[in-house]
């Protein structure tokens, strides 16, 4: 079987910053509460006129550039997002149009915060089977477009951004194993009720604030720790590795307390975890993508390092991927 690796990365983060101090003026909260409960200090938010495919396109151009790959040589383009530009066509089609990847198969994946790992596993199968050669996967979100700025329990958590990776066959290293899971019976813990076929947009759905993220934070928190630990263990088991083999854990950045609890249960020293939650908050599918790209671009990984991506999110869905760098 072919080995699939990451050969290029790119990030797009909007310039606008919303600090905890800014939020103190919007809802009944404090910098101290947000920092101690979540680890977030600030988040970047889109400006008027920006939307998901703009961020995804910028991240994609940078990733193609760093992989030295021409857009016309791309065979597959997947965007993981829960904040697409439109219900249809897919955001992947808009990115394809912008970067002129005219040959690429395009589709979106909706797996919330685990979307980037779902996209990676999906693209890996396409390459491994020989169906495509070059793939681009993008985690891109404008979560602040579905954030309820009157709900202090959620609005302090989210931000916007995008991260993109080029995937192709490699001679050494690459993806060693992955594990994915889901449980739809937990869907009412984290969801957005309005705007789909069940509750199409109407005056009533808008008035009832149904077009915003709803979350049972406490419940999600407990499950997140358990599922991230379980995902990492299962993915490692599949390639005969142990937690002690991990050089870098690149987790979905939902809450610093979740990440510290995961580290403790995996018996992993915290300096092996990549944290960027303080500056970006939770960017759903873009969180793991941007964290991975930032870790690569800051030169954190050495050849042969064992890197584990680990995420969970609304669905609930979860997953982990083990990569030899
Ligand atoms: O991306 C995947 C999905 N998301 C997550 O993984 C998020 C998982 N959950 C969490 O990160 C945490 O549950 C939160 C950060 C959302 C909340 O932290 P918590 O420690 O679970 O707080 P809590 O919901 O139990 O609330 C504790 C108190 C409550 O007041 P009372 O009932 O004790 O009087 C809340 O009303 O804090 C209050 N509270 C706030 N206070 C100040 C809730 N939000 C805020 C706020 N500022 N923004």
Tab-separated table of C-alpha atoms and ligand atoms in Angstrom:
chain	number	residue	atom	x	y	z
A	1	UNK	CA	0.000	0.000	0.000
A	2	UNK	CA	1.148	3.535	-0.766
A	3	UNK	CA	2.177	5.812	2.142
A	4	UNK	CA	0.523	9.215	2.225
A	5	UNK	CA	2.207	12.269	3.724
A	6	UNK	CA	1.801	16.015	4.132
A	7	UNK	CA	3.995	17.955	1.697
A	8	UNK	CA	2.723	21.516	2.136
A	9	UNK	CA	0.825	23.671	4.632
A	10	UNK	CA	-0.930	27.057	4.663
A	11	UNK	CA	-2.864	29.186	7.134
A	12	UNK	CA	-5.337	32.050	6.822
A	13	UNK	CA	-6.397	34.007	9.884
A	14	UNK	CA	-8.545	37.160	9.691
A	15	UNK	CA	-6.837	40.318	10.950
A	16	UNK	CA	-9.641	41.452	13.268
A	17	UNK	CA	-9.041	40.510	16.914
A	18	UNK	CA	-11.754	40.266	19.569
A	19	UNK	CA	-10.233	40.171	23.058
A	20	UNK	CA	-11.757	38.960	26.310
A	21	UNK	CA	-11.840	42.605	27.384
A	22	UNK	CA	-13.958	43.404	24.300
A	23	UNK	CA	-16.332	40.582	25.289
A	24	UNK	CA	-16.701	42.057	28.784
A	25	UNK	CA	-18.500	44.943	27.079
A	26	UNK	CA	-20.832	42.606	25.169
A	27	UNK	CA	-21.994	40.021	27.750
A	28	UNK	CA	-21.805	39.430	31.508
A	29	UNK	CA	-18.353	37.842	31.571
A	30	UNK	CA	-14.762	38.600	32.548
A	31	UNK	CA	-11.295	38.086	31.154
A	32	UNK	CA	-10.519	36.136	34.318
A	33	UNK	CA	-13.477	33.711	33.844
A	34	UNK	CA	-12.754	33.085	30.172
A	35	UNK	CA	-9.014	32.610	30.744
A	36	UNK	CA	-9.315	30.241	33.686
A	37	UNK	CA	-12.268	28.222	32.327
A	38	UNK	CA	-11.135	27.917	28.706
A	39	UNK	CA	-7.565	29.202	28.235
A	40	UNK	CA	-8.735	31.645	25.551
A	41	UNK	CA	-7.419	35.236	25.575
A	42	UNK	CA	-8.500	36.390	22.115
A	43	UNK	CA	-9.966	35.160	18.839
A	44	UNK	CA	-9.809	36.407	15.258
A	45	UNK	CA	-13.039	37.254	13.521
A	46	UNK	CA	-13.874	37.980	9.891
A	47	UNK	CA	-14.544	41.478	8.680
A	48	UNK	CA	-17.683	42.438	6.798
A	49	UNK	CA	-17.443	40.976	3.302
A	50	UNK	CA	-15.234	38.033	4.313
A	51	UNK	CA	-16.573	34.468	4.318
A	52	UNK	CA	-15.323	30.890	4.619
A	53	UNK	CA	-14.075	30.300	1.059
A	54	UNK	CA	-11.968	33.477	1.201
A	55	UNK	CA	-10.042	32.100	4.192
A	56	UNK	CA	-9.931	28.607	2.638
A	57	UNK	CA	-8.609	30.009	-0.644
A	58	UNK	CA	-5.793	31.957	1.010
A	59	UNK	CA	-4.743	28.926	3.086
A	60	UNK	CA	-4.898	26.730	-0.040
A	61	UNK	CA	-2.689	29.030	-2.116
A	62	UNK	CA	-0.081	29.033	0.650
A	63	UNK	CA	-0.217	25.233	1.015
A	64	UNK	CA	0.182	24.684	-2.753
A	65	UNK	CA	3.055	27.138	-2.770
A	66	UNK	CA	4.839	25.401	0.085
A	67	UNK	CA	4.298	21.998	-1.590
A	68	UNK	CA	5.493	23.472	-4.911
A	69	UNK	CA	2.385	22.060	-6.554
A	70	UNK	CA	0.484	23.757	-9.371
A	71	UNK	CA	-3.284	24.058	-8.872
A	72	UNK	CA	-3.872	22.293	-12.180
A	73	UNK	CA	-2.097	19.223	-10.768
A	74	UNK	CA	-4.574	18.884	-7.901
A	75	UNK	CA	-6.874	15.866	-8.236
A	76	UNK	CA	-8.923	16.224	-5.056
A	77	UNK	CA	-10.008	19.179	-2.937
A	78	UNK	CA	-11.919	18.636	0.316
A	79	UNK	CA	-13.125	21.392	2.627
A	80	UNK	CA	-14.096	20.419	6.169
A	81	UNK	CA	-16.534	23.020	7.451
A	82	UNK	CA	-19.802	23.579	9.285
A	83	UNK	CA	-19.917	27.188	8.101
A	84	UNK	CA	-19.984	26.829	4.297
A	85	UNK	CA	-20.496	29.926	2.124
A	86	UNK	CA	-23.869	28.498	1.054
A	87	UNK	CA	-25.963	25.334	1.577
A	88	UNK	CA	-24.827	24.461	-1.940
A	89	UNK	CA	-22.650	24.375	-3.944
A	90	UNK	CA	-19.908	23.105	-1.713
A	91	UNK	CA	-17.299	25.523	-0.408
A	92	UNK	CA	-14.748	23.220	-2.074
A	93	UNK	CA	-16.216	24.237	-5.466
A	94	UNK	CA	-15.742	27.929	-4.640
A	95	UNK	CA	-12.123	27.305	-3.614
A	96	UNK	CA	-11.533	25.267	-6.798
A	97	UNK	CA	-12.847	28.168	-8.889
A	98	UNK	CA	-10.618	30.699	-7.113
A	99	UNK	CA	-7.379	28.729	-7.253
A	100	UNK	CA	-8.157	27.303	-10.710
A	101	UNK	CA	-7.709	23.663	-9.703
A	102	UNK	CA	-9.792	22.741	-12.727
A	103	UNK	CA	-9.139	18.986	-12.595
A	104	UNK	CA	-9.936	18.518	-8.896
A	105	UNK	CA	-12.820	16.476	-7.513
A	106	UNK	CA	-14.493	18.804	-4.981
A	107	UNK	CA	-16.661	18.207	-1.964
A	108	UNK	CA	-17.199	19.345	1.628
A	109	UNK	CA	-17.154	17.229	4.770
A	110	UNK	CA	-19.424	18.046	7.696
A	111	UNK	CA	-17.861	16.522	10.790
A	112	UNK	CA	-17.704	19.643	12.952
A	113	UNK	CA	-14.492	19.922	14.997
A	114	UNK	CA	-13.315	16.477	13.840
A	115	UNK	CA	-13.777	17.546	10.186
A	116	UNK	CA	-10.103	18.037	9.384
A	117	UNK	CA	-9.208	14.521	10.560
A	118	UNK	CA	-12.194	13.071	8.667
A	119	UNK	CA	-10.981	14.930	5.537
A	120	UNK	CA	-7.434	13.689	6.009
A	121	UNK	CA	-8.537	10.066	6.350
A	122	UNK	CA	-10.813	10.428	3.338
A	123	UNK	CA	-8.104	11.947	1.108
A	124	UNK	CA	-5.647	9.314	2.294
A	125	UNK	CA	-7.951	6.526	1.060
A	126	UNK	CA	-8.304	8.208	-2.360
A	127	UNK	CA	-4.510	8.397	-2.713
A	128	UNK	CA	-3.766	4.954	-1.286
A	129	UNK	CA	-6.091	3.242	-3.724
A	130	UNK	CA	-4.536	5.140	-6.632
A	131	UNK	CA	-7.785	6.966	-7.464
A	132	UNK	CA	-5.976	10.336	-7.170
A	133	UNK	CA	-2.374	11.495	-6.820
A	134	UNK	CA	-2.494	14.966	-5.255
A	135	UNK	CA	-5.026	16.131	-2.672
A	136	UNK	CA	-5.659	19.347	-0.786
A	137	UNK	CA	-7.571	19.227	2.490
A	138	UNK	CA	-8.749	22.372	4.201
A	139	UNK	CA	-10.303	23.002	7.602
A	140	UNK	CA	-12.056	26.368	7.271
A	141	UNK	CA	-14.605	28.057	9.496
A	142	UNK	CA	-16.300	31.356	10.118
A	143	UNK	CA	-17.866	30.196	13.376
A	144	UNK	CA	-18.568	33.774	14.433
A	145	UNK	CA	-21.338	33.831	11.773
A	146	UNK	CA	-23.278	31.222	13.805
A	147	UNK	CA	-22.294	32.467	17.260
A	148	UNK	CA	-25.015	33.840	19.538
A	149	UNK	CA	-23.455	37.038	20.861
A	150	UNK	CA	-26.090	37.130	23.622
A	151	UNK	CA	-25.140	33.683	25.001
A	152	UNK	CA	-22.157	34.071	27.325
A	153	UNK	CA	-21.908	30.293	27.685
A	154	UNK	CA	-20.795	29.924	24.056
A	155	UNK	CA	-19.877	33.280	22.499
A	156	UNK	CA	-16.603	33.564	24.389
A	157	UNK	CA	-15.306	30.348	22.836
A	158	UNK	CA	-15.326	30.640	19.054
A	159	UNK	CA	-13.168	32.175	16.317
A	160	UNK	CA	-12.552	32.123	12.554
A	161	UNK	CA	-9.681	30.784	10.456
A	162	UNK	CA	-8.464	28.178	7.985
A	163	UNK	CA	-5.614	25.716	7.608
A	164	UNK	CA	-4.774	23.672	4.510
A	165	UNK	CA	-2.492	20.707	3.772
A	166	UNK	CA	-1.345	19.098	0.538
A	167	UNK	CA	-1.312	15.307	0.711
A	168	UNK	CA	0.448	12.945	-1.663
A	169	UNK	CA	2.354	9.693	-1.846
A	170	UNK	CA	5.656	9.775	0.064
A	171	UNK	CA	8.627	7.392	0.144
A	172	UNK	CA	9.079	7.436	3.906
A	173	UNK	CA	6.991	8.402	6.926
A	174	UNK	CA	3.415	9.529	6.309
A	175	UNK	CA	0.141	8.431	7.872
A	176	UNK	CA	0.631	5.255	9.929
A	177	UNK	CA	-2.934	4.723	11.123
A	178	UNK	CA	-6.204	6.453	11.970
A	179	UNK	CA	-9.295	5.860	14.024
A	180	UNK	CA	-12.673	7.558	13.502
A	181	UNK	CA	-15.894	7.318	15.494
A	182	UNK	CA	-19.341	8.837	15.881
A	183	UNK	CA	-22.478	8.645	18.022
A	184	UNK	CA	-25.584	10.391	16.683
A	185	UNK	CA	-27.504	9.692	19.892
A	186	UNK	CA	-25.453	12.558	21.408
A	187	UNK	CA	-26.359	15.047	18.661
A	188	UNK	CA	-28.426	17.291	20.936
A	189	UNK	CA	-25.386	18.219	23.021
A	190	UNK	CA	-23.918	20.430	20.284
A	191	UNK	CA	-25.852	21.570	17.227
A	192	UNK	CA	-27.430	24.386	15.266
A	193	UNK	CA	-31.155	23.739	14.805
A	194	UNK	CA	-32.158	26.363	12.236
A	195	UNK	CA	-31.509	26.736	8.523
A	196	UNK	CA	-31.674	23.077	7.482
A	197	UNK	CA	-34.579	21.127	5.988
A	198	UNK	CA	-36.057	20.467	9.451
A	199	UNK	CA	-36.342	24.141	10.361
A	200	UNK	CA	-35.820	26.184	7.183
A	201	UNK	CA	-35.036	29.845	7.788
A	202	UNK	CA	-38.140	31.827	8.666
A	203	UNK	CA	-39.057	34.855	10.751
A	204	UNK	CA	-39.865	32.439	13.570
A	205	UNK	CA	-36.538	30.563	13.445
A	206	UNK	CA	-34.674	33.860	13.489
A	207	UNK	CA	-36.732	35.192	16.404
A	208	UNK	CA	-36.111	31.971	18.344
A	209	UNK	CA	-32.357	32.341	17.740
A	210	UNK	CA	-32.220	28.941	16.047
A	211	UNK	CA	-29.418	29.914	13.643
A	212	UNK	CA	-26.804	29.843	16.362
A	213	UNK	CA	-24.661	27.150	18.009
A	214	UNK	CA	-26.334	25.461	20.998
A	215	UNK	CA	-24.119	23.552	23.405
A	216	UNK	CA	-24.329	21.663	26.694
A	217	UNK	CA	-20.799	22.710	27.631
A	218	UNK	CA	-20.434	20.581	30.741
A	219	UNK	CA	-21.552	17.346	29.117
A	220	UNK	CA	-19.451	17.944	26.010
A	221	UNK	CA	-16.436	18.653	28.209
A	222	UNK	CA	-16.580	15.267	29.965
A	223	UNK	CA	-17.157	13.338	26.753
A	224	UNK	CA	-14.412	15.267	24.963
A	225	UNK	CA	-11.756	14.137	27.424
A	226	UNK	CA	-12.853	10.495	27.269
A	227	UNK	CA	-13.210	10.430	23.464
A	228	UNK	CA	-9.927	12.177	22.707
A	229	UNK	CA	-8.032	9.796	24.996
A	230	UNK	CA	-9.806	6.803	23.482
A	231	UNK	CA	-9.204	7.999	19.896
A	232	UNK	CA	-5.483	8.540	20.442
A	233	UNK	CA	-5.107	5.140	22.133
A	234	UNK	CA	-7.029	3.312	19.401
A	235	UNK	CA	-5.126	4.989	16.551
A	236	UNK	CA	-1.788	4.240	18.245
A	237	UNK	CA	-2.796	0.622	18.883
A	238	UNK	CA	-3.539	0.163	15.172
A	239	UNK	CA	0.093	0.914	14.276
A	240	UNK	CA	1.597	-0.867	17.313
A	241	UNK	CA	2.722	2.303	19.064
A	242	UNK	CA	2.204	3.504	22.637
A	243	UNK	CA	1.513	6.920	24.163
A	244	UNK	CA	5.148	7.079	25.210
A	245	UNK	CA	6.066	7.056	21.491
A	246	UNK	CA	4.255	10.373	20.867
A	247	UNK	CA	6.577	13.293	20.088
A	248	UNK	CA	3.766	15.777	19.395
A	249	UNK	CA	0.043	15.762	20.104
A	250	UNK	CA	-1.836	18.214	17.870
A	251	UNK	CA	-5.300	18.374	19.394
A	252	UNK	CA	-8.500	20.189	18.519
A	253	UNK	CA	-8.297	23.389	20.564
A	254	UNK	CA	-11.625	23.507	22.416
A	255	UNK	CA	-10.562	24.195	25.987
A	256	UNK	CA	-7.156	24.210	27.657
A	257	UNK	CA	-8.570	22.233	30.596
A	258	UNK	CA	-9.727	19.484	28.201
A	259	UNK	CA	-6.240	19.321	26.663
A	260	UNK	CA	-4.529	19.167	30.061
A	261	UNK	CA	-6.886	16.406	31.208
A	262	UNK	CA	-6.174	14.462	27.985
A	263	UNK	CA	-2.417	14.880	28.543
A	264	UNK	CA	-2.729	13.572	32.093
A	265	UNK	CA	-4.716	10.496	31.070
A	266	UNK	CA	-2.323	9.733	28.204
A	267	UNK	CA	0.580	10.271	30.626
A	268	UNK	CA	1.984	12.760	28.168
A	269	UNK	CA	4.089	15.698	29.261
A	270	UNK	CA	2.337	18.992	28.449
A	271	UNK	CA	5.351	20.222	26.483
A	272	UNK	CA	4.517	17.606	23.855
A	273	UNK	CA	1.160	19.230	23.198
A	274	UNK	CA	0.755	22.053	20.722
A	275	UNK	CA	-1.414	24.812	22.201
A	276	UNK	CA	-2.641	27.844	20.287
A	277	UNK	CA	-6.075	28.195	21.887
A	278	UNK	CA	-5.103	31.406	23.715
A	279	UNK	CA	-4.888	33.376	20.471
A	280	UNK	CA	-7.567	31.738	18.307
A	281	UNK	CA	-10.221	30.117	20.549
A	282	UNK	CA	-12.133	27.193	19.095
A	283	UNK	CA	-12.250	27.286	15.270
A	284	UNK	CA	-13.978	23.895	14.871
A	285	UNK	CA	-12.603	22.089	11.766
A	286	UNK	CA	-9.988	24.827	11.344
A	287	UNK	CA	-8.546	24.327	14.839
A	288	UNK	CA	-6.654	21.077	14.257
A	289	UNK	CA	-5.723	22.254	10.754
A	290	UNK	CA	-4.247	25.565	11.901
A	291	UNK	CA	-2.513	23.936	14.887
A	292	UNK	CA	-0.869	21.365	12.608
A	293	UNK	CA	0.174	23.993	10.046
A	294	UNK	CA	1.579	26.303	12.745
A	295	UNK	CA	3.529	23.461	14.335
A	296	UNK	CA	5.010	22.525	10.937
A	297	UNK	CA	5.770	26.113	9.957
A	298	UNK	CA	7.464	26.899	13.267
A	299	UNK	CA	9.816	23.949	12.698
A	300	UNK	CA	8.619	21.932	15.701
A	301	UNK	CA	8.733	18.531	13.995
A	302	UNK	CA	11.931	16.588	13.297
A	303	UNK	CA	12.179	13.801	10.737
A	304	UNK	CA	10.626	10.560	12.063
A	305	UNK	CA	8.762	12.343	14.889
A	306	UNK	CA	5.494	10.642	15.799
A	307	UNK	CA	2.733	13.239	15.485
A	308	UNK	CA	-0.818	12.480	16.636
A	309	UNK	CA	-3.800	14.576	15.515
A	310	UNK	CA	-6.772	14.224	17.863
A	311	UNK	CA	-10.237	15.813	17.714
A	312	UNK	CA	-13.908	15.535	18.658
A	313	UNK	CA	-16.960	17.634	17.943
A	314	UNK	CA	-20.664	17.999	17.276
A	315	UNK	CA	-22.337	14.815	16.121
A	316	UNK	CA	-20.791	13.685	18.293
A	317	UNK	CA	-17.862	12.640	16.097
A	318	UNK	CA	-14.231	12.053	16.942
A	319	UNK	CA	-10.986	10.675	15.595
A	320	UNK	CA	-7.195	10.548	15.667
A	321	UNK	CA	-4.436	10.073	13.111
A	322	UNK	CA	-0.860	8.974	13.717
A	323	UNK	CA	1.714	10.420	11.320
A	324	UNK	CA	5.422	9.664	11.104
A	325	UNK	CA	7.004	12.948	10.106
B	1	LIG	O1	-15.346	22.074	19.977
B	1	LIG	C1	-16.044	21.067	20.604
B	1	LIG	C2	-17.089	21.484	21.498
B	1	LIG	N1	-16.855	22.391	22.579
B	1	LIG	C3	-16.226	22.085	23.712
B	1	LIG	O2	-15.477	21.174	23.808
B	1	LIG	C4	-16.519	22.912	24.899
B	1	LIG	C5	-16.659	22.027	26.099
B	1	LIG	N2	-17.077	22.768	27.285
B	1	LIG	C6	-16.318	23.722	27.850
B	1	LIG	O3	-15.277	24.094	27.362
B	1	LIG	C7	-16.816	24.305	29.163
B	1	LIG	O4	-17.922	23.543	29.605
B	1	LIG	C8	-17.189	25.793	29.072
B	1	LIG	C9	-15.935	26.646	28.903
B	1	LIG	C10	-18.154	26.035	27.930
B	1	LIG	C11	-17.861	26.212	30.376
B	1	LIG	O5	-17.018	25.939	31.488
B	1	LIG	P1	-17.575	25.177	32.755
B	1	LIG	O6	-16.489	25.120	33.741
B	1	LIG	O7	-18.152	23.879	32.271
B	1	LIG	O8	-18.668	26.182	33.269
B	1	LIG	P2	-20.216	25.917	33.496
B	1	LIG	O9	-20.938	25.817	32.202
B	1	LIG	O10	-20.386	24.813	34.482
B	1	LIG	O11	-20.648	27.264	34.195
B	1	LIG	C12	-20.156	27.610	35.483
B	1	LIG	C13	-20.731	28.964	35.852
B	1	LIG	C14	-22.233	29.037	35.681
B	1	LIG	O12	-22.747	29.850	36.729
B	1	LIG	P3	-23.436	29.175	38.001
B	1	LIG	O13	-24.557	28.340	37.468
B	1	LIG	O14	-22.366	28.361	38.655
B	1	LIG	O15	-23.875	30.355	38.794
B	1	LIG	C15	-22.406	29.764	34.386
B	1	LIG	O16	-23.619	30.472	34.296
B	1	LIG	O17	-20.179	29.969	35.009
B	1	LIG	C16	-21.230	30.718	34.403
B	1	LIG	N3	-20.805	31.141	33.084
B	1	LIG	C17	-20.069	32.251	32.874
B	1	LIG	N4	-19.626	33.198	33.712
B	1	LIG	C18	-18.896	34.203	33.191
B	1	LIG	C19	-20.997	30.513	31.900
B	1	LIG	N5	-20.413	31.216	30.910
B	1	LIG	C20	-19.840	32.301	31.495
B	1	LIG	C21	-19.074	33.383	31.003
B	1	LIG	N6	-18.625	34.291	31.879
B	1	LIG	N7	-18.758	33.515	29.693
